[in-house]
Amino acid sequence: MKQLVSIIMPSYNSSKTIISSIQSVLAQKYENWELLITDDCSSDDTLEIILSFSKKDERIKVFSFDNNRGAGAARNNSIEKANGRYIAFLDSDDMWHEDKLMKQVDFMLTGHYGLTYTAYSKINVDGQVKKKIKPPEQVNYNELLKSNVIGCLTAMYDVKMLGKVYMPLIRKRQDMALWLNILKKINFAYCLNENLAFYREGHSSLSSNKFKVLKSQWSFYRDHLKLSFPLALYYFFNYIHRALIKHA
């Protein structure tokens, strides 16, 4: 019997993109999945859109907040209600290749892996591929501290091996914090090096946001992880160095 995959999707005012995201799940060749969407009090017609999908396919389960709590809380609500052996993540503006679940579940079962991720493409708001991201074949806790090489839309973890692991309720770097918590339990996360997902970049350019990115990364090291100043500085400079290489 095929293992059930629980797909975690938060939504907030996502009416322009969420249809494509849901359709990419419906197109999966691997059919034993449930899609758990928690809407974070959208003010547009996002909730109506996802409810219309759920009426047509019982695998789509919809929950909603009556006040805005953030993407981390929305994801955790869906994780709490998930029934699958595997937990996968897809945001409401990203998409998957139709082979994504089929290939990644087989990869995890064959390798007996607790956490895996894949290569992916960055696309613009019109869906055009701008860059392909090829992560390292494996990553451990210390290496992940230097650079978050695990794209959230590509990640999948094994509940049978790890139990349910939730996202810390911090404003930024929620996914990185989750992977680090998992990597305290296992030695490595492993990459299926095939391009199986599509990350949609927003309108803001990297250069216009780089100061905010660096500020939040420093805060993540010092305030969330509670690293000492010298250790935080070491990982922070590694983060900057790898970011420069990545975006060169």
CSV table of C-alpha atoms in Angstrom, one decimal, residues 1-235:
chain,number,residue,atom,x,y,z
A,1,MET,CA,0.0,0.0,0.0
A,2,LYS,CA,1.3,3.4,-0.9
A,3,GLN,CA,2.2,5.7,2.0
A,4,LEU,CA,0.0,8.7,2.6
A,5,VAL,CA,1.6,12.1,2.0
A,6,SER,CA,0.2,15.1,3.9
A,7,ILE,CA,0.8,18.4,1.9
A,8,ILE,CA,0.9,21.5,4.1
A,9,MET,CA,-0.2,24.7,2.4
A,10,PRO,CA,-0.8,28.1,4.2
A,11,SER,CA,-2.8,30.7,2.3
A,12,TYR,CA,-3.3,34.4,2.7
A,13,ASN,CA,-4.8,36.6,0.0
A,14,SER,CA,-3.4,34.1,-2.6
A,15,SER,CA,-6.3,34.3,-5.2
A,16,LYS,CA,-3.9,35.2,-8.0
A,17,THR,CA,-1.6,32.1,-7.6
A,18,ILE,CA,-3.3,29.4,-5.5
A,19,ILE,CA,-5.2,27.9,-8.3
A,20,SER,CA,-2.0,26.9,-10.1
A,21,SER,CA,-0.5,25.6,-6.8
A,22,ILE,CA,-3.5,23.4,-6.2
A,23,GLN,CA,-3.6,22.2,-9.8
A,24,SER,CA,0.0,21.1,-9.5
A,25,VAL,CA,-1.0,18.9,-6.6
A,26,LEU,CA,-4.0,17.5,-8.5
A,27,ALA,CA,-1.7,16.7,-11.4
A,28,GLN,CA,0.6,14.5,-9.3
A,29,LYS,CA,1.1,10.9,-10.6
A,30,TYR,CA,1.3,9.8,-7.0
A,31,GLU,CA,-2.3,9.9,-5.9
A,32,ASN,CA,-2.2,8.9,-2.2
A,33,TRP,CA,-2.0,12.4,-0.7
A,34,GLU,CA,-4.1,14.8,1.3
A,35,LEU,CA,-3.8,18.6,0.9
A,36,LEU,CA,-4.3,20.5,4.1
A,37,ILE,CA,-4.8,24.2,3.5
A,38,THR,CA,-5.2,26.6,6.4
A,39,ASP,CA,-6.3,30.0,5.4
A,40,ASP,CA,-4.9,32.8,7.5
A,41,CYS,CA,-8.0,35.1,7.5
A,42,SER,CA,-7.7,36.2,3.8
A,43,SER,CA,-9.6,39.3,2.9
A,44,ASP,CA,-9.9,38.4,-0.8
A,45,ASP,CA,-11.7,35.4,-2.3
A,46,THR,CA,-8.9,32.9,-1.5
A,47,LEU,CA,-11.0,30.9,0.9
A,48,GLU,CA,-13.9,30.6,-1.6
A,49,ILE,CA,-11.4,29.3,-4.2
A,50,ILE,CA,-10.0,26.6,-2.0
A,51,LEU,CA,-13.4,25.6,-0.8
A,52,SER,CA,-14.6,25.1,-4.4
A,53,PHE,CA,-11.6,22.7,-4.9
A,54,SER,CA,-12.4,20.8,-1.7
A,55,LYS,CA,-16.0,20.2,-2.9
A,56,LYS,CA,-14.7,18.5,-6.0
A,57,ASP,CA,-11.9,16.4,-4.3
A,58,GLU,CA,-12.2,15.1,-0.7
A,59,ARG,CA,-8.4,14.8,-0.4
A,60,ILE,CA,-8.4,18.6,-0.1
A,61,LYS,CA,-9.1,19.7,3.5
A,62,VAL,CA,-9.7,23.3,4.3
A,63,PHE,CA,-9.3,25.1,7.7
A,64,SER,CA,-9.5,28.8,8.4
A,65,PHE,CA,-8.5,31.3,11.1
A,66,ASP,CA,-10.8,34.1,12.2
A,67,ASN,CA,-7.8,36.3,12.8
A,68,ASN,CA,-4.4,36.6,11.1
A,69,ARG,CA,-1.8,34.5,12.9
A,70,GLY,CA,1.0,34.2,10.3
A,71,ALA,CA,2.2,31.4,7.9
A,72,GLY,CA,3.9,29.4,10.7
A,73,ALA,CA,0.8,29.1,12.7
A,74,ALA,CA,-1.2,28.2,9.5
A,75,ARG,CA,1.3,25.5,8.7
A,76,ASN,CA,1.3,24.1,12.2
A,77,ASN,CA,-2.5,23.9,12.2
A,78,SER,CA,-2.3,21.7,9.1
A,79,ILE,CA,0.5,19.6,10.5
A,80,GLU,CA,-1.5,19.0,13.7
A,81,LYS,CA,-4.4,17.7,11.6
A,82,ALA,CA,-2.3,15.7,9.1
A,83,ASN,CA,-2.7,11.9,8.9
A,84,GLY,CA,0.2,11.0,6.5
A,85,ARG,CA,3.4,9.2,7.1
A,86,TYR,CA,5.2,11.9,5.2
A,87,ILE,CA,4.8,15.7,5.6
A,88,ALA,CA,5.5,17.9,2.5
A,89,PHE,CA,5.3,21.6,2.1
A,90,LEU,CA,4.0,23.8,-0.8
A,91,ASP,CA,3.2,27.5,-0.5
A,92,SER,CA,0.2,29.0,-2.2
A,93,ASP,CA,2.3,30.7,-4.9
A,94,ASP,CA,4.6,27.8,-5.8
A,95,MET,CA,4.1,24.7,-7.9
A,96,TRP,CA,5.3,21.1,-8.3
A,97,HIS,CA,6.4,18.9,-11.2
A,98,GLU,CA,3.9,16.1,-11.7
A,99,ASP,CA,6.6,13.5,-10.7
A,100,LYS,CA,7.5,15.2,-7.5
A,101,LEU,CA,5.7,13.1,-4.9
A,102,MET,CA,6.2,9.8,-6.8
A,103,LYS,CA,10.0,10.2,-7.1
A,104,GLN,CA,10.5,11.7,-3.6
A,105,VAL,CA,8.5,9.1,-1.7
A,106,ASP,CA,10.4,6.4,-3.6
A,107,PHE,CA,13.7,8.1,-2.8
A,108,MET,CA,12.8,8.3,0.9
A,109,LEU,CA,11.7,4.7,1.2
A,110,THR,CA,14.7,3.3,-0.7
A,111,GLY,CA,17.2,5.3,1.3
A,112,HIS,CA,15.3,5.1,4.7
A,113,TYR,CA,15.8,8.9,4.9
A,114,GLY,CA,14.1,11.1,7.6
A,115,LEU,CA,14.3,14.4,5.7
A,116,THR,CA,14.8,15.0,2.0
A,117,TYR,CA,14.7,17.9,-0.5
A,118,THR,CA,15.0,18.4,-4.2
A,119,ALA,CA,16.4,20.7,-6.8
A,120,TYR,CA,14.0,23.4,-8.0
A,121,SER,CA,13.6,26.3,-10.4
A,122,LYS,CA,13.0,30.0,-9.6
A,123,ILE,CA,10.2,31.5,-11.8
A,124,ASN,CA,9.0,35.0,-12.1
A,125,VAL,CA,5.5,36.3,-11.6
A,126,ASP,CA,4.6,35.2,-15.1
A,127,GLY,CA,5.8,31.6,-14.6
A,128,GLN,CA,9.0,32.0,-16.7
A,129,VAL,CA,12.0,30.0,-15.4
A,130,LYS,CA,14.7,32.4,-14.3
A,131,LYS,CA,17.2,30.2,-12.5
A,132,LYS,CA,17.7,26.6,-11.6
A,133,ILE,CA,18.8,25.8,-8.0
A,134,LYS,CA,21.0,22.7,-7.5
A,135,PRO,CA,21.5,22.1,-3.8
A,136,PRO,CA,24.2,19.9,-2.3
A,137,GLU,CA,23.7,16.1,-2.1
A,138,GLN,CA,23.4,16.2,1.7
A,139,VAL,CA,23.5,18.6,4.6
A,140,ASN,CA,24.0,18.3,8.3
A,141,TYR,CA,23.1,20.7,11.2
A,142,ASN,CA,26.4,22.7,11.1
A,143,GLU,CA,26.4,23.1,7.3
A,144,LEU,CA,22.7,24.2,7.2
A,145,LEU,CA,23.6,27.0,9.7
A,146,LYS,CA,25.8,28.5,7.0
A,147,SER,CA,23.1,28.5,4.3
A,148,ASN,CA,19.6,27.2,4.1
A,149,VAL,CA,19.9,25.0,1.1
A,150,ILE,CA,16.6,23.2,1.7
A,151,GLY,CA,13.8,24.9,-0.3
A,152,CYS,CA,10.6,24.7,1.7
A,153,LEU,CA,8.6,23.8,-1.3
A,154,THR,CA,10.9,20.7,-1.9
A,155,ALA,CA,11.1,19.4,1.7
A,156,MET,CA,9.6,16.2,3.0
A,157,TYR,CA,10.0,14.5,6.4
A,158,ASP,CA,9.0,11.1,7.7
A,159,VAL,CA,6.6,11.2,10.7
A,160,LYS,CA,7.1,7.5,11.4
A,161,MET,CA,10.8,8.2,12.0
A,162,LEU,CA,10.7,11.6,13.6
A,163,GLY,CA,7.3,12.2,14.9
A,164,LYS,CA,5.5,15.4,14.0
A,165,VAL,CA,7.8,18.3,14.1
A,166,TYR,CA,6.3,21.8,14.0
A,167,MET,CA,7.6,25.2,12.8
A,168,PRO,CA,8.8,27.5,15.5
A,169,LEU,CA,6.5,30.6,15.6
A,170,ILE,CA,9.1,33.2,14.6
A,171,ARG,CA,8.6,35.8,12.0
A,172,LYS,CA,11.4,34.9,9.7
A,173,ARG,CA,13.4,31.7,8.9
A,174,GLN,CA,10.6,29.4,10.2
A,175,ASP,CA,11.5,26.7,7.7
A,176,MET,CA,15.2,26.9,8.4
A,177,ALA,CA,14.5,26.6,12.1
A,178,LEU,CA,12.3,23.5,11.4
A,179,TRP,CA,15.1,21.8,9.4
A,180,LEU,CA,17.6,22.5,12.1
A,181,ASN,CA,15.3,21.0,14.7
A,182,ILE,CA,15.0,17.9,12.6
A,183,LEU,CA,18.8,17.7,12.1
A,184,LYS,CA,19.2,17.5,15.8
A,185,LYS,CA,17.5,14.1,15.6
A,186,ILE,CA,19.2,12.8,12.5
A,187,ASN,CA,22.7,13.2,11.0
A,188,PHE,CA,21.9,14.3,7.5
A,189,ALA,CA,19.1,15.5,5.1
A,190,TYR,CA,19.5,14.2,1.6
A,191,CYS,CA,18.8,15.7,-1.8
A,192,LEU,CA,17.0,14.1,-4.7
A,193,ASN,CA,18.9,16.1,-7.4
A,194,GLU,CA,16.1,16.5,-9.9
A,195,ASN,CA,14.3,19.7,-10.7
A,196,LEU,CA,10.8,18.9,-9.3
A,197,ALA,CA,9.4,22.2,-8.0
A,198,PHE,CA,8.9,25.9,-9.0
A,199,TYR,CA,9.5,28.7,-6.6
A,200,ARG,CA,7.7,31.9,-7.6
A,201,GLU,CA,9.7,35.1,-6.8
A,202,GLY,CA,7.8,38.3,-5.9
A,203,HIS,CA,8.1,41.7,-7.4
A,204,SER,CA,10.8,42.9,-5.0
A,205,SER,CA,14.3,42.6,-6.1
A,206,LEU,CA,17.0,40.9,-4.1
A,207,SER,CA,19.1,44.1,-3.9
A,208,SER,CA,16.2,46.1,-2.4
A,209,ASN,CA,15.7,43.6,0.3
A,210,LYS,CA,19.2,42.5,1.1
A,211,PHE,CA,19.6,44.6,4.2
A,212,LYS,CA,16.4,43.2,5.7
A,213,VAL,CA,17.5,39.7,4.8
A,214,LEU,CA,20.8,40.2,6.5
A,215,LYS,CA,19.2,41.8,9.6
A,216,SER,CA,16.7,38.9,10.0
A,217,GLN,CA,19.5,36.3,9.5
A,218,TRP,CA,21.6,37.9,12.3
A,219,SER,CA,18.5,38.1,14.5
A,220,PHE,CA,17.9,34.4,13.8
A,221,TYR,CA,21.3,33.4,15.0
A,222,ARG,CA,21.3,35.6,18.1
A,223,ASP,CA,17.7,35.8,19.2
A,224,HIS,CA,16.2,32.5,18.1
A,225,LEU,CA,19.2,30.1,18.2
A,226,LYS,CA,20.9,32.0,21.1
A,227,LEU,CA,24.3,31.6,19.6
A,228,SER,CA,27.2,33.4,21.2
A,229,PHE,CA,28.4,36.6,19.5
A,230,PRO,CA,31.6,35.0,18.1
A,231,LEU,CA,29.7,31.9,16.9
A,232,ALA,CA,26.9,34.0,15.4
A,233,LEU,CA,29.5,36.1,13.6
A,234,TYR,CA,31.2,33.0,12.2
A,235,TYR,CA,27.9,31.6,10.7
